[in-house]
PDB file of N, CA and C in Angstrom:
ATOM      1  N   UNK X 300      65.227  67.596-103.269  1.00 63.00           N
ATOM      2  CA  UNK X 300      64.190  67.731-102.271  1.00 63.00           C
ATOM      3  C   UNK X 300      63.821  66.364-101.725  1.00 63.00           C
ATOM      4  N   UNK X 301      63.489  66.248-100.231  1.00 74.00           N
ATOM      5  CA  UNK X 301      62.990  64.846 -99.840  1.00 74.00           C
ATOM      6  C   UNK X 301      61.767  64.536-100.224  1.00 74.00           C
ATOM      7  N   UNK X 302      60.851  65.570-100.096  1.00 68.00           N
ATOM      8  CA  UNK X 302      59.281  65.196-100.642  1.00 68.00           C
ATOM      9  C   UNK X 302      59.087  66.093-102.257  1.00 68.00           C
ATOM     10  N   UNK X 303      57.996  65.536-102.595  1.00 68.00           N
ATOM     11  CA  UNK X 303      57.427  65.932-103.980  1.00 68.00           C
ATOM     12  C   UNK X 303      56.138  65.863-104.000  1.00 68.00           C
ATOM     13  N   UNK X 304      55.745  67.314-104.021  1.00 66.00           N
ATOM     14  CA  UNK X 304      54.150  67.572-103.565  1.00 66.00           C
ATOM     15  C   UNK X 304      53.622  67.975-104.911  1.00 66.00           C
ATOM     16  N   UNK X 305      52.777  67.013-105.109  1.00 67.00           N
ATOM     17  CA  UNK X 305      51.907  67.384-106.567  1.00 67.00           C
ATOM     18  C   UNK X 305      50.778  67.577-106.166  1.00 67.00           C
ATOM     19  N   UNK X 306      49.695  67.806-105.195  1.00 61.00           N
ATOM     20  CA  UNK X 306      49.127  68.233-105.148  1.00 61.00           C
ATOM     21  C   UNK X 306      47.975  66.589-104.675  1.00 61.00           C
ATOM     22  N   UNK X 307      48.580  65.390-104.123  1.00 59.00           N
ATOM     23  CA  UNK X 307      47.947  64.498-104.073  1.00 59.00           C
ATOM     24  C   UNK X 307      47.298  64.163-102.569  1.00 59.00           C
ATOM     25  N   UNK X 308      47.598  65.141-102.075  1.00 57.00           N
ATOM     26  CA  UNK X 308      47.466  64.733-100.375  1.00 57.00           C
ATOM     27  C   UNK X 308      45.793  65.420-100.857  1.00 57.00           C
ATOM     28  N   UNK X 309      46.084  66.502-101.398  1.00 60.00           N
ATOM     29  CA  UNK X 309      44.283  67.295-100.976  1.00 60.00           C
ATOM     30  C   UNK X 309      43.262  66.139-101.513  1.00 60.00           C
ATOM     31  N   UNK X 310      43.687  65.474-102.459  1.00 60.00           N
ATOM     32  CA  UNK X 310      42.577  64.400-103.204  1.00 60.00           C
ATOM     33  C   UNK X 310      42.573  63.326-102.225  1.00 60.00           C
ATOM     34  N   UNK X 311      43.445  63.033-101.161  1.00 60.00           N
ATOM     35  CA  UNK X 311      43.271  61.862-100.066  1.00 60.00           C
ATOM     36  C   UNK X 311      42.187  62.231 -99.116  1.00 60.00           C
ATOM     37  N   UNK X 312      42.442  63.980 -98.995  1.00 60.00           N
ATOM     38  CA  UNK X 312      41.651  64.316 -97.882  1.00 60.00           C
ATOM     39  C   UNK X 312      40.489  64.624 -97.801  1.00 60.00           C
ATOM     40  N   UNK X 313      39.379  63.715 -96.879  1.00 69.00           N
ATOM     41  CA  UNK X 313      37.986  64.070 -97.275  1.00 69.00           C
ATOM     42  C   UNK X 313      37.176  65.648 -97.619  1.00 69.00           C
ATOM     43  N   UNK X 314      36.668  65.785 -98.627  1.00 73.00           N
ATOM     44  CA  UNK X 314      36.275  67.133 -98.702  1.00 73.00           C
ATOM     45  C   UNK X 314      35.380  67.701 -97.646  1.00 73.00           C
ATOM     46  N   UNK X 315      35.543  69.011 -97.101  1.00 80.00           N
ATOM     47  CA  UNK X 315      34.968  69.606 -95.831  1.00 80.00           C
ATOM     48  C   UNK X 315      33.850  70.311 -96.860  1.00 80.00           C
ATOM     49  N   UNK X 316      32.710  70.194 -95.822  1.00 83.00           N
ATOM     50  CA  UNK X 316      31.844  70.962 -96.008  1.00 83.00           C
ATOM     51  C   UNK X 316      31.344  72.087 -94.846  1.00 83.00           C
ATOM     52  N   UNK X 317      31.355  73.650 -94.892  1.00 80.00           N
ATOM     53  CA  UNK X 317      30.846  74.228 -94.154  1.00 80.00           C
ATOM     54  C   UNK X 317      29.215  74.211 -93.366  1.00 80.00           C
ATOM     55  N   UNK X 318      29.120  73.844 -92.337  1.00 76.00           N
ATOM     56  CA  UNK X 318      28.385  74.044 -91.541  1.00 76.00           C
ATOM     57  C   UNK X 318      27.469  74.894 -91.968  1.00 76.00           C
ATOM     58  N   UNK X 319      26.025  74.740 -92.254  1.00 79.00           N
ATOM     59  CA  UNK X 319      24.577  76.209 -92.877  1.00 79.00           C
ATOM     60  C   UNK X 319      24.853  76.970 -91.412  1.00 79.00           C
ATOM     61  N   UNK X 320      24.785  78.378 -91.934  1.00 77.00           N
ATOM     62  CA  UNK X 320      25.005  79.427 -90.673  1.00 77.00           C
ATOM     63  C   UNK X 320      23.598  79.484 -90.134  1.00 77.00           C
ATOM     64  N   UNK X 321      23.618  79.544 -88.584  1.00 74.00           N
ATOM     65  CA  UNK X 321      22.841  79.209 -88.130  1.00 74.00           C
ATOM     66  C   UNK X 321      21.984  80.767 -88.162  1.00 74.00           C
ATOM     67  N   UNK X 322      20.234  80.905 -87.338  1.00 77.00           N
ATOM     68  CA  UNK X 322      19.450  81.761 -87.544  1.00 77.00           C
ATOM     69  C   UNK X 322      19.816  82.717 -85.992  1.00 77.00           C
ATOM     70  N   UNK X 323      20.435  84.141 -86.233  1.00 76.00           N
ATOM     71  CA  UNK X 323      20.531  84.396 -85.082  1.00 76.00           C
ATOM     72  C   UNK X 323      19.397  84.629 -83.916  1.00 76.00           C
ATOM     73  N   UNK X 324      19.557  84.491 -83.042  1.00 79.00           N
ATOM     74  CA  UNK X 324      18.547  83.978 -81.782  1.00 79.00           C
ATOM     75  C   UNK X 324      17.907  85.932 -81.548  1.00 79.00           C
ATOM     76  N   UNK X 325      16.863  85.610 -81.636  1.00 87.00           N
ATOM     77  CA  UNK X 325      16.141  87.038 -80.976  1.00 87.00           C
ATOM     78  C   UNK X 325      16.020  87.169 -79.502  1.00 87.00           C
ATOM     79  N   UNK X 326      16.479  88.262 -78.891  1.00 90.00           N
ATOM     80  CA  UNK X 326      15.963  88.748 -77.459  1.00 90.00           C
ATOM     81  C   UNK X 326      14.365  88.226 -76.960  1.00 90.00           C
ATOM     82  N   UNK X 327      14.391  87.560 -76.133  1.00 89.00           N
ATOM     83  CA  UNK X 327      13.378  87.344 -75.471  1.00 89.00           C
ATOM     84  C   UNK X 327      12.272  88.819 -75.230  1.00 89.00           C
ATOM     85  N   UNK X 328      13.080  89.292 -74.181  1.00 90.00           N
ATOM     86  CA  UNK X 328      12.877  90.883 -73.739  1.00 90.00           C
ATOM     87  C   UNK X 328      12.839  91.659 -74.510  1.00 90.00           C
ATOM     88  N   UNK X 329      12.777  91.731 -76.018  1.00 90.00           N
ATOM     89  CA  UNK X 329      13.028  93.361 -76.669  1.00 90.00           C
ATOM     90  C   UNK X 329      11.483  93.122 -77.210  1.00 90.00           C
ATOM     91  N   UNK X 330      10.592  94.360 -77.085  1.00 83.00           N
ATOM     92  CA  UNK X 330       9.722  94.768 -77.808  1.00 83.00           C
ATOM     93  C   UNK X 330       8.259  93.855 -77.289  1.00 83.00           C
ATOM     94  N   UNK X 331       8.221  93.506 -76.152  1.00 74.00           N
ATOM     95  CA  UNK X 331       7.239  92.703 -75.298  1.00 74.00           C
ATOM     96  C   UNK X 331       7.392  93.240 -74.013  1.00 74.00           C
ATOM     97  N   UNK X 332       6.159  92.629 -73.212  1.00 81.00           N
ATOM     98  CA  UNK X 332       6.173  93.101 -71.597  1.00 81.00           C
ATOM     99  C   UNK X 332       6.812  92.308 -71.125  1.00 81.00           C
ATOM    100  N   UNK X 333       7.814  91.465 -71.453  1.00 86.00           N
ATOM    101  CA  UNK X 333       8.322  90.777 -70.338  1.00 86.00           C
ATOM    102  C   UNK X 333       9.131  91.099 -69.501  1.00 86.00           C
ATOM    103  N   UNK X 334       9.318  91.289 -68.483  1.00 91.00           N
ATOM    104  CA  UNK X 334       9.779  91.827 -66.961  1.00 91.00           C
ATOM    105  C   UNK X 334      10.885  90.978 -66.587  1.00 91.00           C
ATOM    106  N   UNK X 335      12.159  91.493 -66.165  1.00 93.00           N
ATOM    107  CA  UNK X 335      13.225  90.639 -65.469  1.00 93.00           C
ATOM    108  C   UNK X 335      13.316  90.796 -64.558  1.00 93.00           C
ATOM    109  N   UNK X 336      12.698  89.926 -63.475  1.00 95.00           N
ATOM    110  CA  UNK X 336      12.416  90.169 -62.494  1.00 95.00           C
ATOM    111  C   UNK X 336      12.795  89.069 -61.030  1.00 95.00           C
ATOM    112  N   UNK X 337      13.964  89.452 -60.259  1.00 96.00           N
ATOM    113  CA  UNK X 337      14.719  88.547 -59.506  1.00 96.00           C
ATOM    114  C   UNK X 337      13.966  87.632 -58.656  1.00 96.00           C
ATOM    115  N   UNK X 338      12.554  87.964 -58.961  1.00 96.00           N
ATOM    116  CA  UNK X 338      11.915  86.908 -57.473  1.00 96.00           C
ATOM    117  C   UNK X 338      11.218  85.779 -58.381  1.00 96.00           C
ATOM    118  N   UNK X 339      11.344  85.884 -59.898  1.00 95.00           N
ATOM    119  CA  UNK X 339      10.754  84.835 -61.094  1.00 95.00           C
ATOM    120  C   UNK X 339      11.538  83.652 -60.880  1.00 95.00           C
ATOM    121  N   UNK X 340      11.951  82.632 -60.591  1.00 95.00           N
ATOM    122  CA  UNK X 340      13.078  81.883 -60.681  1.00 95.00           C
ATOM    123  C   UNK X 340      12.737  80.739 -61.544  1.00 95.00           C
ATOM    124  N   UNK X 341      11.480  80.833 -61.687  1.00 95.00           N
ATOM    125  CA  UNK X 341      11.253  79.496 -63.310  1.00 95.00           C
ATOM    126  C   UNK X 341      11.453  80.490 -64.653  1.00 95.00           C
ATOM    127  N   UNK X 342      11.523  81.898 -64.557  1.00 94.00           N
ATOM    128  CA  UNK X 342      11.895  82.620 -65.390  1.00 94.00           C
ATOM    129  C   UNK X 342      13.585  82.992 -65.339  1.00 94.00           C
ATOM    130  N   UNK X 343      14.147  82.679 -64.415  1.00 95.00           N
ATOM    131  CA  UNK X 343      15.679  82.801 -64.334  1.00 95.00           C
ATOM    132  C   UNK X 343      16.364  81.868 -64.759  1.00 95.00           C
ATOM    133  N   UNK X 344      15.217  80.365 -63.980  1.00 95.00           N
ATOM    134  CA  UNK X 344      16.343  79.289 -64.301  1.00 95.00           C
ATOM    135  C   UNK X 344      16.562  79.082 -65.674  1.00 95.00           C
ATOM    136  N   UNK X 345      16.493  79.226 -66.996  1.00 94.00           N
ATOM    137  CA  UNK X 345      16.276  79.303 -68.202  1.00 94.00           C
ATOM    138  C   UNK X 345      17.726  79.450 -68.649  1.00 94.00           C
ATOM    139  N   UNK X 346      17.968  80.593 -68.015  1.00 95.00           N
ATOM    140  CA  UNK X 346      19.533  81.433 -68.124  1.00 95.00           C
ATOM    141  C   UNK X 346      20.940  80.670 -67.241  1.00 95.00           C
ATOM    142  N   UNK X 347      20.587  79.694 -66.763  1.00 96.00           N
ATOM    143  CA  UNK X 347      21.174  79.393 -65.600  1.00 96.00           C
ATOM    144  C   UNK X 347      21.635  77.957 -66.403  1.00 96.00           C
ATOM    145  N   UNK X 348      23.132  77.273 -66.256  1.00 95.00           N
ATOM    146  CA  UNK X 348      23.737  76.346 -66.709  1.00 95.00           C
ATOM    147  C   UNK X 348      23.282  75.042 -66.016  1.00 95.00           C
ATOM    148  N   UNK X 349      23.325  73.649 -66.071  1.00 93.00           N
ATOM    149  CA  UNK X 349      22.865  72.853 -65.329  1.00 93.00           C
ATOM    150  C   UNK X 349      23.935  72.555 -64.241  1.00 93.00           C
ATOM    151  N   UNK X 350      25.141  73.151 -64.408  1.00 93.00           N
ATOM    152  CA  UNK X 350      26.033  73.201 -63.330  1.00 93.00           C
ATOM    153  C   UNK X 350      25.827  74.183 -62.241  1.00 93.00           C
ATOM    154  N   UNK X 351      25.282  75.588 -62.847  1.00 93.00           N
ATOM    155  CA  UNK X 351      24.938  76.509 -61.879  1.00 93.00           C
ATOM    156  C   UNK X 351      25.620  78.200 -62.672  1.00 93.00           C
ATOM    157  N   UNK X 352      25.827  78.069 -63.624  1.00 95.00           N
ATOM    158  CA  UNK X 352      26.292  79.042 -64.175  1.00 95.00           C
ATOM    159  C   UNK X 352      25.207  80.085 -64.743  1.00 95.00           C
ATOM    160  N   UNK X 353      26.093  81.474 -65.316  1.00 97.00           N
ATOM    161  CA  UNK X 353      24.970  82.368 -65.701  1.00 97.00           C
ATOM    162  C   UNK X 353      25.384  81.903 -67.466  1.00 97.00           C
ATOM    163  N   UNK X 354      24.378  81.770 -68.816  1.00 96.00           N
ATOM    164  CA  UNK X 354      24.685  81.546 -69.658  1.00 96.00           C
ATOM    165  C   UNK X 354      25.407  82.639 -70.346  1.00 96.00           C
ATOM    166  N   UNK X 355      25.843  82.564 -71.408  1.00 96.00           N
ATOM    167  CA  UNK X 355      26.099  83.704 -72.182  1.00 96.00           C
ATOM    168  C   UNK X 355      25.111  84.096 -73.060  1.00 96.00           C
ATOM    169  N   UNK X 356      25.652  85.841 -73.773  1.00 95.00           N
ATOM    170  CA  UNK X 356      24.651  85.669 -74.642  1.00 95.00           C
ATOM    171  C   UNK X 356      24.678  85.235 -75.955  1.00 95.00           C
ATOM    172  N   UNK X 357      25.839  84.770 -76.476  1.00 93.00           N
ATOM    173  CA  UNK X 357      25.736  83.798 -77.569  1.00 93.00           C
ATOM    174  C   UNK X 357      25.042  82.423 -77.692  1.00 93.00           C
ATOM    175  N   UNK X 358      24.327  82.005 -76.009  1.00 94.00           N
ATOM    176  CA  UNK X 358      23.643  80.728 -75.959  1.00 94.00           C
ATOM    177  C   UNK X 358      22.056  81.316 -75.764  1.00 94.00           C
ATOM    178  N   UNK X 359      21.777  82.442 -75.388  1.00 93.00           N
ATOM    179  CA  UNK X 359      20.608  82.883 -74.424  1.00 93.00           C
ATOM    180  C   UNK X 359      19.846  83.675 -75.762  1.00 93.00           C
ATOM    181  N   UNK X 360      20.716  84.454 -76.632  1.00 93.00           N
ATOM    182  CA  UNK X 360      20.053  84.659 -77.584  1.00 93.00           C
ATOM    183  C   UNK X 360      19.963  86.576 -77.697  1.00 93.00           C
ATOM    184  N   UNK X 361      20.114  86.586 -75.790  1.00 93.00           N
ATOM    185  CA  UNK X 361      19.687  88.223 -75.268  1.00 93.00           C
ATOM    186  C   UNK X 361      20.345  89.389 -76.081  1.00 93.00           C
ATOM    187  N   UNK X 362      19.733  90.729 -75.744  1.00 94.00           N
ATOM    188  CA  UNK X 362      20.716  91.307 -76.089  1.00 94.00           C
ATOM    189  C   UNK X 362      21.998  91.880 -74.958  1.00 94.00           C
ATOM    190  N   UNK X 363      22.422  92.868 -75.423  1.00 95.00           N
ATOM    191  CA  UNK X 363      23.326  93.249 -74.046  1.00 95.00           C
ATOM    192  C   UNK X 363      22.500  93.879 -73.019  1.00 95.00           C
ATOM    193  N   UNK X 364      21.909  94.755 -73.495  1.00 94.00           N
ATOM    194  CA  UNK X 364      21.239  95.460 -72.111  1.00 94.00           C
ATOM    195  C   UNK X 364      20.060  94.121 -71.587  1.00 94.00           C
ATOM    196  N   UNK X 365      19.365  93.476 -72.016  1.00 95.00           N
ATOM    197  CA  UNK X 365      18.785  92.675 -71.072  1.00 95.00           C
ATOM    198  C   UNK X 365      19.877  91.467 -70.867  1.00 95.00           C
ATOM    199  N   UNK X 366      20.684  91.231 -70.973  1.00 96.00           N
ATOM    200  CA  UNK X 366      21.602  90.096 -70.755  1.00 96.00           C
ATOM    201  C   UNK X 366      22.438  90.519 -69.139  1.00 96.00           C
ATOM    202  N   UNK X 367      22.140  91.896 -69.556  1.00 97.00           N
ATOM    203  CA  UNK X 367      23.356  92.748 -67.898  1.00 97.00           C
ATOM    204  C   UNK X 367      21.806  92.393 -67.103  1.00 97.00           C
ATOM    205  N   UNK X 368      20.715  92.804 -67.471  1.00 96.00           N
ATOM    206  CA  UNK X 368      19.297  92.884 -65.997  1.00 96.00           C
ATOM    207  C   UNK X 368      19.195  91.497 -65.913  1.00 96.00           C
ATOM    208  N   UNK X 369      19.378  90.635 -66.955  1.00 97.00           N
ATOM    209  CA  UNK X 369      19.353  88.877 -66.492  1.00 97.00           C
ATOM    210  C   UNK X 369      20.436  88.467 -65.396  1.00 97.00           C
ATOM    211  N   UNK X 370      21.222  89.048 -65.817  1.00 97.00           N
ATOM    212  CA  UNK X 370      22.676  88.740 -64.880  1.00 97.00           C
ATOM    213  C   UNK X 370      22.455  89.301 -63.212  1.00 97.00           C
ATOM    214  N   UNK X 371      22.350  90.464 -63.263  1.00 98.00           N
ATOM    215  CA  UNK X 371      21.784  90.985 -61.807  1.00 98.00           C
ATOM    216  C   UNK X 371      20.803  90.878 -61.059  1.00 98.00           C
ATOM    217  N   UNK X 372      19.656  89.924 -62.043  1.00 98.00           N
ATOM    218  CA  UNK X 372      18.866  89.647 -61.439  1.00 98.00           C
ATOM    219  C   UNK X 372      18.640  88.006 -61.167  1.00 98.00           C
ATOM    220  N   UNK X 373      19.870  87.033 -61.465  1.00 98.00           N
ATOM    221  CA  UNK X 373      20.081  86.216 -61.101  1.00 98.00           C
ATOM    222  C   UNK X 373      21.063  86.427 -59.516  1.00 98.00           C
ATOM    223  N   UNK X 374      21.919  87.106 -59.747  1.00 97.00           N
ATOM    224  CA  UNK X 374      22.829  87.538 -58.917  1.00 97.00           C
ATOM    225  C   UNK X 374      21.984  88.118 -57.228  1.00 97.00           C
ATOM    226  N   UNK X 375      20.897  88.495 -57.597  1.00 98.00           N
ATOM    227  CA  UNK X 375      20.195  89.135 -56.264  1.00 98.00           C
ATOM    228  C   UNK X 375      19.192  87.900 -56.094  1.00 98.00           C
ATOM    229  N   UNK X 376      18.971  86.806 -56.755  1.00 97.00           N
ATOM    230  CA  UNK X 376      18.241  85.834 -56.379  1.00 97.00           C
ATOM    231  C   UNK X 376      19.357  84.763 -55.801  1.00 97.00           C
ATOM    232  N   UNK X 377      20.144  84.467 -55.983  1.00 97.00           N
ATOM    233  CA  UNK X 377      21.341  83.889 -55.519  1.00 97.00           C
ATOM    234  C   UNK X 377      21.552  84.470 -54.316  1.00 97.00           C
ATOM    235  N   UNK X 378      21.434  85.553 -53.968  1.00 98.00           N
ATOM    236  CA  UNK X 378      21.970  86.665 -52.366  1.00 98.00           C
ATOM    237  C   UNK X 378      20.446  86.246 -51.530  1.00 98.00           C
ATOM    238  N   UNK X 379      19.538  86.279 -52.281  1.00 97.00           N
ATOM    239  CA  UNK X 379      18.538  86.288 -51.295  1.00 97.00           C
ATOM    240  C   UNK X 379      17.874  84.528 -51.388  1.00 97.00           C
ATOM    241  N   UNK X 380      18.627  83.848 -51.807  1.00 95.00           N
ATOM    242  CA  UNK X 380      18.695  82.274 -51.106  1.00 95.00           C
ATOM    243  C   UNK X 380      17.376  81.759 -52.527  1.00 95.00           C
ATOM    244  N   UNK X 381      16.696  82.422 -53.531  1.00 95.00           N
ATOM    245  CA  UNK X 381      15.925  81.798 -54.107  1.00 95.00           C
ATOM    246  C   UNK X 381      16.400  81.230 -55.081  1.00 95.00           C
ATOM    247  N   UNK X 382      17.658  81.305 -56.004  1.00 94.00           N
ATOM    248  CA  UNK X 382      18.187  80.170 -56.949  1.00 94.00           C
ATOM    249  C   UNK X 382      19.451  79.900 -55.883  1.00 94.00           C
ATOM    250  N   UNK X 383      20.018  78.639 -56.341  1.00 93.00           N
ATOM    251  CA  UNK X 383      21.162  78.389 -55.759  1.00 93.00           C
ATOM    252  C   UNK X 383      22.508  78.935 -56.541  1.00 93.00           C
ATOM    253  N   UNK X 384      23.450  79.221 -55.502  1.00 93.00           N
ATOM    254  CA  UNK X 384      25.205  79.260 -56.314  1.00 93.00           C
ATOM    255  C   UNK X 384      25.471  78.394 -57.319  1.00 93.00           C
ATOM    256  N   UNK X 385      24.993  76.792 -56.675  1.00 92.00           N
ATOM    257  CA  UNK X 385      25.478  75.424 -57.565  1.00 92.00           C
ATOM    258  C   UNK X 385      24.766  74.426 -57.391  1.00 92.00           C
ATOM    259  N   UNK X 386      24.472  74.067 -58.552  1.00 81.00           N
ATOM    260  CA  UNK X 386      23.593  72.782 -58.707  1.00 81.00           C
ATOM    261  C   UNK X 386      24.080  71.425 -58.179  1.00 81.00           C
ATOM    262  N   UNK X 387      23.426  70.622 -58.075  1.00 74.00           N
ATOM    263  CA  UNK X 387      23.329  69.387 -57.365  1.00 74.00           C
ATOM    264  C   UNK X 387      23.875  68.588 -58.383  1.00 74.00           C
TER     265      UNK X 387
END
């Protein structure tokens, strides 16, 4: 054989430690009055990337059904000129 592995490389290599799992993010919207509502836009921009994007909900926290009324109701504020397509 060209090499001879005893098992010395793993003792070179720094030991990994896993990352503490993080606390999953609660819905804003579930189980409160809060309203998603397309003409809010200090309540939209929240959701909104600093490039101009819609976030996901692995960053936003939402669930699915308010993550789809966040989305459409960014989407009809974008049509009616009150958030922009793309940021500056």
């Amino acid at each position: 054989m060209a090499f001879e592995n005893n098992g010395s490389a793993r003792e070179d290599a720094p030991s990994r430690r896993r990352a503490p799992r993080r606390r999953r993010k609660v819905c804003v919207f579930c189980g409160k009055d809060n309203v998603i509502d397309y003409k809010d836009a200090a309540k939209l921009r929240k959701y909104i990337s600093e490039r101009g994007k819609i976030l996901p909900r692995r960053v936003t926290g939402n669930c699915a059904k308010h993550q789809r009324a966040v989305t459409l109701a960014v989407k009809r504020a974008r049509h009616l000129a009150i958030l922009p397509y793309v940021e500056d």
